[in-house]
Amino acid sequence: MYVFDRETFAGVRDGIQAGLSPQPEFRVTLTFVLHDEVALWSAARTRLLAGGETTDEMVHETIGPPDAPSLADCLAVMCDPSAFLRTIPVPGCEPDDFWIDLIPGLPDTVTIERGVDAKPRPRALR
């Protein structure tokens, strides 16, 4: 399961340390429609292996194997704001949380592939 590392950002604002206190919070939503599981999994695998310290076994533990990918975790790898916000911070703001949700009421890909009576496998979303 892929988890956002909030400690990376805790108390950091525009490159300086700042105390955390109750402040207004805003949610920015970006919705994706999945067209190609293989492309998503392959891109997430490439990103995980880019540092040179991750093995294929670690990749499979994080995003699942290619024949049974954890799509939420693949999206989390690709959309984690860590690298982006280090290079392009949002002035006056610090990230507080990051998660991936499967939109309720829509079939997941396992249900689509196996038929509506199939039980989808559980997926880690946070």
mmCIF file with all atom_site columns, C-alpha atoms in Angstrom:
data_model
loop_
_atom_site.group_PDB
_atom_site.id
_atom_site.type_symbol
_atom_site.label_atom_id
_atom_site.label_alt_id
_atom_site.label_comp_id
_atom_site.label_asym_id
_atom_site.label_entity_id
_atom_site.label_seq_id
_atom_site.pdbx_PDB_ins_code
_atom_site.Cartn_x
_atom_site.Cartn_y
_atom_site.Cartn_z
_atom_site.occupancy
_atom_site.B_iso_or_equiv
_atom_site.pdbx_formal_charge
_atom_site.auth_seq_id
_atom_site.auth_comp_id
_atom_site.auth_asym_id
_atom_site.auth_atom_id
_atom_site.pdbx_PDB_model_num
ATOM 1   C CA . MET A 1 1   ? 0.000   0.000   0.000   1.00 0.00 ? 1   MET A CA 1
ATOM 2   C CA . TYR A 1 2   ? 1.277   3.453   -0.892  1.00 0.00 ? 2   TYR A CA 1
ATOM 3   C CA . VAL A 1 3   ? 1.008   6.085   1.850   1.00 0.00 ? 3   VAL A CA 1
ATOM 4   C CA . PHE A 1 4   ? 1.580   9.839   1.650   1.00 0.00 ? 4   PHE A CA 1
ATOM 5   C CA . ASP A 1 5   ? 4.454   10.837  3.919   1.00 0.00 ? 5   ASP A CA 1
ATOM 6   C CA . ARG A 1 6   ? 2.925   13.795  5.765   1.00 0.00 ? 6   ARG A CA 1
ATOM 7   C CA . GLU A 1 7   ? 6.022   14.074  7.989   1.00 0.00 ? 7   GLU A CA 1
ATOM 8   C CA . THR A 1 8   ? 7.961   15.205  4.913   1.00 0.00 ? 8   THR A CA 1
ATOM 9   C CA . PHE A 1 9   ? 5.872   18.362  4.883   1.00 0.00 ? 9   PHE A CA 1
ATOM 10  C CA . ALA A 1 10  ? 4.850   18.844  8.525   1.00 0.00 ? 10  ALA A CA 1
ATOM 11  C CA . GLY A 1 11  ? 5.633   22.410  9.472   1.00 0.00 ? 11  GLY A CA 1
ATOM 12  C CA . VAL A 1 12  ? 7.288   23.375  6.184   1.00 0.00 ? 12  VAL A CA 1
ATOM 13  C CA . ARG A 1 13  ? 6.004   26.483  4.453   1.00 0.00 ? 13  ARG A CA 1
ATOM 14  C CA . ASP A 1 14  ? 7.862   27.991  1.493   1.00 0.00 ? 14  ASP A CA 1
ATOM 15  C CA . GLY A 1 15  ? 11.102  26.333  2.568   1.00 0.00 ? 15  GLY A CA 1
ATOM 16  C CA . ILE A 1 16  ? 11.029  27.584  6.166   1.00 0.00 ? 16  ILE A CA 1
ATOM 17  C CA . GLN A 1 17  ? 9.822   25.871  9.319   1.00 0.00 ? 17  GLN A CA 1
ATOM 18  C CA . ALA A 1 18  ? 6.412   27.020  10.512  1.00 0.00 ? 18  ALA A CA 1
ATOM 19  C CA . GLY A 1 19  ? 4.265   25.837  13.398  1.00 0.00 ? 19  GLY A CA 1
ATOM 20  C CA . LEU A 1 20  ? 1.084   23.933  12.657  1.00 0.00 ? 20  LEU A CA 1
ATOM 21  C CA . SER A 1 21  ? -2.109  25.357  14.115  1.00 0.00 ? 21  SER A CA 1
ATOM 22  C CA . PRO A 1 22  ? -5.800  25.273  13.226  1.00 0.00 ? 22  PRO A CA 1
ATOM 23  C CA . GLN A 1 23  ? -6.169  27.006  9.877   1.00 0.00 ? 23  GLN A CA 1
ATOM 24  C CA . PRO A 1 24  ? -8.736  27.001  7.088   1.00 0.00 ? 24  PRO A CA 1
ATOM 25  C CA . GLU A 1 25  ? -8.408  23.865  4.991   1.00 0.00 ? 25  GLU A CA 1
ATOM 26  C CA . PHE A 1 26  ? -9.253  23.471  1.327   1.00 0.00 ? 26  PHE A CA 1
ATOM 27  C CA . ARG A 1 27  ? -9.644  20.375  -0.805  1.00 0.00 ? 27  ARG A CA 1
ATOM 28  C CA . VAL A 1 28  ? -8.500  20.295  -4.418  1.00 0.00 ? 28  VAL A CA 1
ATOM 29  C CA . THR A 1 29  ? -10.051 17.439  -6.374  1.00 0.00 ? 29  THR A CA 1
ATOM 30  C CA . LEU A 1 30  ? -8.728  15.920  -9.570  1.00 0.00 ? 30  LEU A CA 1
ATOM 31  C CA . THR A 1 31  ? -10.725 13.005  -10.985 1.00 0.00 ? 31  THR A CA 1
ATOM 32  C CA . PHE A 1 32  ? -9.219  10.424  -13.326 1.00 0.00 ? 32  PHE A CA 1
ATOM 33  C CA . VAL A 1 33  ? -10.949 8.006   -15.678 1.00 0.00 ? 33  VAL A CA 1
ATOM 34  C CA . LEU A 1 34  ? -8.857  4.872   -16.113 1.00 0.00 ? 34  LEU A CA 1
ATOM 35  C CA . HIS A 1 35  ? -8.418  3.719   -19.709 1.00 0.00 ? 35  HIS A CA 1
ATOM 36  C CA . ASP A 1 36  ? -5.321  1.520   -19.515 1.00 0.00 ? 36  ASP A CA 1
ATOM 37  C CA . GLU A 1 37  ? -4.421  -0.448  -16.368 1.00 0.00 ? 37  GLU A CA 1
ATOM 38  C CA . VAL A 1 38  ? -1.185  -1.726  -17.892 1.00 0.00 ? 38  VAL A CA 1
ATOM 39  C CA . ALA A 1 39  ? 0.046   1.772   -18.755 1.00 0.00 ? 39  ALA A CA 1
ATOM 40  C CA . LEU A 1 40  ? -0.772  3.031   -15.245 1.00 0.00 ? 40  LEU A CA 1
ATOM 41  C CA . TRP A 1 41  ? 0.909   0.071   -13.533 1.00 0.00 ? 41  TRP A CA 1
ATOM 42  C CA . SER A 1 42  ? 3.975   0.314   -15.781 1.00 0.00 ? 42  SER A CA 1
ATOM 43  C CA . ALA A 1 43  ? 4.393   4.032   -15.106 1.00 0.00 ? 43  ALA A CA 1
ATOM 44  C CA . ALA A 1 44  ? 4.040   3.518   -11.348 1.00 0.00 ? 44  ALA A CA 1
ATOM 45  C CA . ARG A 1 45  ? 6.585   0.677   -11.484 1.00 0.00 ? 45  ARG A CA 1
ATOM 46  C CA . THR A 1 46  ? 9.030   2.882   -13.408 1.00 0.00 ? 46  THR A CA 1
ATOM 47  C CA . ARG A 1 47  ? 8.639   5.688   -10.873 1.00 0.00 ? 47  ARG A CA 1
ATOM 48  C CA . LEU A 1 48  ? 9.169   3.329   -7.923  1.00 0.00 ? 48  LEU A CA 1
ATOM 49  C CA . LEU A 1 49  ? 12.283  1.802   -9.514  1.00 0.00 ? 49  LEU A CA 1
ATOM 50  C CA . ALA A 1 50  ? 13.748  5.186   -10.510 1.00 0.00 ? 50  ALA A CA 1
ATOM 51  C CA . GLY A 1 51  ? 15.616  5.680   -7.230  1.00 0.00 ? 51  GLY A CA 1
ATOM 52  C CA . GLY A 1 52  ? 17.590  2.474   -7.709  1.00 0.00 ? 52  GLY A CA 1
ATOM 53  C CA . GLU A 1 53  ? 16.835  1.168   -4.215  1.00 0.00 ? 53  GLU A CA 1
ATOM 54  C CA . THR A 1 54  ? 13.492  -0.493  -4.946  1.00 0.00 ? 54  THR A CA 1
ATOM 55  C CA . THR A 1 55  ? 13.287  -4.110  -6.119  1.00 0.00 ? 55  THR A CA 1
ATOM 56  C CA . ASP A 1 56  ? 10.558  -5.745  -8.198  1.00 0.00 ? 56  ASP A CA 1
ATOM 57  C CA . GLU A 1 57  ? 9.452   -7.559  -5.034  1.00 0.00 ? 57  GLU A CA 1
ATOM 58  C CA . MET A 1 58  ? 9.010   -4.204  -3.296  1.00 0.00 ? 58  MET A CA 1
ATOM 59  C CA . VAL A 1 59  ? 7.110   -2.889  -6.323  1.00 0.00 ? 59  VAL A CA 1
ATOM 60  C CA . HIS A 1 60  ? 4.700   -5.840  -6.142  1.00 0.00 ? 60  HIS A CA 1
ATOM 61  C CA . GLU A 1 61  ? 4.193   -5.244  -2.405  1.00 0.00 ? 61  GLU A CA 1
ATOM 62  C CA . THR A 1 62  ? 3.426   -1.575  -3.065  1.00 0.00 ? 62  THR A CA 1
ATOM 63  C CA . ILE A 1 63  ? 1.280   -1.587  -6.226  1.00 0.00 ? 63  ILE A CA 1
ATOM 64  C CA . GLY A 1 64  ? 0.569   -5.278  -6.767  1.00 0.00 ? 64  GLY A CA 1
ATOM 65  C CA . PRO A 1 65  ? 1.749   -7.502  -9.595  1.00 0.00 ? 65  PRO A CA 1
ATOM 66  C CA . PRO A 1 66  ? 0.978   -6.583  -13.218 1.00 0.00 ? 66  PRO A CA 1
ATOM 67  C CA . ASP A 1 67  ? -1.767  -9.210  -13.487 1.00 0.00 ? 67  ASP A CA 1
ATOM 68  C CA . ALA A 1 68  ? -3.556  -7.937  -10.341 1.00 0.00 ? 68  ALA A CA 1
ATOM 69  C CA . PRO A 1 69  ? -2.558  -4.300  -9.854  1.00 0.00 ? 69  PRO A CA 1
ATOM 70  C CA . SER A 1 70  ? -3.707  -2.160  -6.944  1.00 0.00 ? 70  SER A CA 1
ATOM 71  C CA . LEU A 1 71  ? -4.918  0.691   -9.116  1.00 0.00 ? 71  LEU A CA 1
ATOM 72  C CA . ALA A 1 72  ? -5.467  3.081   -6.207  1.00 0.00 ? 72  ALA A CA 1
ATOM 73  C CA . ASP A 1 73  ? -1.874  2.544   -5.111  1.00 0.00 ? 73  ASP A CA 1
ATOM 74  C CA . CYS A 1 74  ? -0.638  3.017   -8.684  1.00 0.00 ? 74  CYS A CA 1
ATOM 75  C CA . LEU A 1 75  ? -2.455  6.356   -8.824  1.00 0.00 ? 75  LEU A CA 1
ATOM 76  C CA . ALA A 1 76  ? -1.042  7.304   -5.436  1.00 0.00 ? 76  ALA A CA 1
ATOM 77  C CA . VAL A 1 77  ? 2.489   6.662   -6.696  1.00 0.00 ? 77  VAL A CA 1
ATOM 78  C CA . MET A 1 78  ? 1.882   8.780   -9.783  1.00 0.00 ? 78  MET A CA 1
ATOM 79  C CA . CYS A 1 79  ? 0.016   11.615  -8.034  1.00 0.00 ? 79  CYS A CA 1
ATOM 80  C CA . ASP A 1 80  ? 1.853   11.881  -4.704  1.00 0.00 ? 80  ASP A CA 1
ATOM 81  C CA . PRO A 1 81  ? 2.506   15.603  -4.346  1.00 0.00 ? 81  PRO A CA 1
ATOM 82  C CA . SER A 1 82  ? 5.882   15.137  -2.595  1.00 0.00 ? 82  SER A CA 1
ATOM 83  C CA . ALA A 1 83  ? 8.179   15.796  -5.542  1.00 0.00 ? 83  ALA A CA 1
ATOM 84  C CA . PHE A 1 84  ? 5.951   18.394  -7.141  1.00 0.00 ? 84  PHE A CA 1
ATOM 85  C CA . LEU A 1 85  ? 5.524   20.491  -4.010  1.00 0.00 ? 85  LEU A CA 1
ATOM 86  C CA . ARG A 1 86  ? 9.251   20.418  -3.274  1.00 0.00 ? 86  ARG A CA 1
ATOM 87  C CA . THR A 1 87  ? 9.961   22.080  -6.609  1.00 0.00 ? 87  THR A CA 1
ATOM 88  C CA . ILE A 1 88  ? 6.829   24.229  -6.967  1.00 0.00 ? 88  ILE A CA 1
ATOM 89  C CA . PRO A 1 89  ? 5.413   25.066  -3.510  1.00 0.00 ? 89  PRO A CA 1
ATOM 90  C CA . VAL A 1 90  ? 2.033   26.715  -3.111  1.00 0.00 ? 90  VAL A CA 1
ATOM 91  C CA . PRO A 1 91  ? 2.839   30.015  -1.358  1.00 0.00 ? 91  PRO A CA 1
ATOM 92  C CA . GLY A 1 92  ? 1.299   30.353  2.084   1.00 0.00 ? 92  GLY A CA 1
ATOM 93  C CA . CYS A 1 93  ? 0.104   26.735  2.170   1.00 0.00 ? 93  CYS A CA 1
ATOM 94  C CA . GLU A 1 94  ? 1.356   23.348  3.228   1.00 0.00 ? 94  GLU A CA 1
ATOM 95  C CA . PRO A 1 95  ? -0.116  19.989  2.220   1.00 0.00 ? 95  PRO A CA 1
ATOM 96  C CA . ASP A 1 96  ? -2.037  18.274  4.986   1.00 0.00 ? 96  ASP A CA 1
ATOM 97  C CA . ASP A 1 97  ? -3.219  15.003  3.527   1.00 0.00 ? 97  ASP A CA 1
ATOM 98  C CA . PHE A 1 98  ? -3.332  12.959  0.334   1.00 0.00 ? 98  PHE A CA 1
ATOM 99  C CA . TRP A 1 99  ? -5.524  10.010  -0.562  1.00 0.00 ? 99  TRP A CA 1
ATOM 100 C CA . ILE A 1 100 ? -7.064  8.146   -3.466  1.00 0.00 ? 100 ILE A CA 1
ATOM 101 C CA . ASP A 1 101 ? -10.741 7.144   -3.534  1.00 0.00 ? 101 ASP A CA 1
ATOM 102 C CA . LEU A 1 102 ? -12.642 4.836   -5.847  1.00 0.00 ? 102 LEU A CA 1
ATOM 103 C CA . ILE A 1 103 ? -15.842 6.739   -6.655  1.00 0.00 ? 103 ILE A CA 1
ATOM 104 C CA . PRO A 1 104 ? -18.741 4.916   -4.933  1.00 0.00 ? 104 PRO A CA 1
ATOM 105 C CA . GLY A 1 105 ? -21.395 3.409   -7.122  1.00 0.00 ? 105 GLY A CA 1
ATOM 106 C CA . LEU A 1 106 ? -19.123 2.856   -10.088 1.00 0.00 ? 106 LEU A CA 1
ATOM 107 C CA . PRO A 1 107 ? -17.971 -0.659  -10.888 1.00 0.00 ? 107 PRO A CA 1
ATOM 108 C CA . ASP A 1 108 ? -14.305 -1.337  -10.391 1.00 0.00 ? 108 ASP A CA 1
ATOM 109 C CA . THR A 1 109 ? -12.342 -3.054  -13.125 1.00 0.00 ? 109 THR A CA 1
ATOM 110 C CA . VAL A 1 110 ? -12.530 -6.493  -11.503 1.00 0.00 ? 110 VAL A CA 1
ATOM 111 C CA . THR A 1 111 ? -16.338 -6.335  -11.570 1.00 0.00 ? 111 THR A CA 1
ATOM 112 C CA . ILE A 1 112 ? -16.294 -5.156  -15.191 1.00 0.00 ? 112 ILE A CA 1
ATOM 113 C CA . GLU A 1 113 ? -13.910 -7.906  -16.303 1.00 0.00 ? 113 GLU A CA 1
ATOM 114 C CA . ARG A 1 114 ? -15.510 -10.771 -14.376 1.00 0.00 ? 114 ARG A CA 1
ATOM 115 C CA . GLY A 1 115 ? -19.179 -9.770  -14.530 1.00 0.00 ? 115 GLY A CA 1
ATOM 116 C CA . VAL A 1 116 ? -21.457 -7.966  -12.114 1.00 0.00 ? 116 VAL A CA 1
ATOM 117 C CA . ASP A 1 117 ? -21.863 -10.978 -9.799  1.00 0.00 ? 117 ASP A CA 1
ATOM 118 C CA . ALA A 1 118 ? -18.126 -11.201 -9.116  1.00 0.00 ? 118 ALA A CA 1
ATOM 119 C CA . LYS A 1 119 ? -16.902 -9.948  -5.782  1.00 0.00 ? 119 LYS A CA 1
ATOM 120 C CA . PRO A 1 120 ? -14.176 -7.320  -6.199  1.00 0.00 ? 120 PRO A CA 1
ATOM 121 C CA . ARG A 1 121 ? -10.957 -7.933  -4.312  1.00 0.00 ? 121 ARG A CA 1
ATOM 122 C CA . PRO A 1 122 ? -10.271 -5.514  -1.470  1.00 0.00 ? 122 PRO A CA 1
ATOM 123 C CA . ARG A 1 123 ? -8.013  -2.583  -2.275  1.00 0.00 ? 123 ARG A CA 1
ATOM 124 C CA . ALA A 1 124 ? -6.035  -0.336  -0.003  1.00 0.00 ? 124 ALA A CA 1
ATOM 125 C CA . LEU A 1 125 ? -7.150  3.209   -0.625  1.00 0.00 ? 125 LEU A CA 1
ATOM 126 C CA . ARG A 1 126 ? -5.173  5.076   1.991   1.00 0.00 ? 126 ARG A CA 1
#
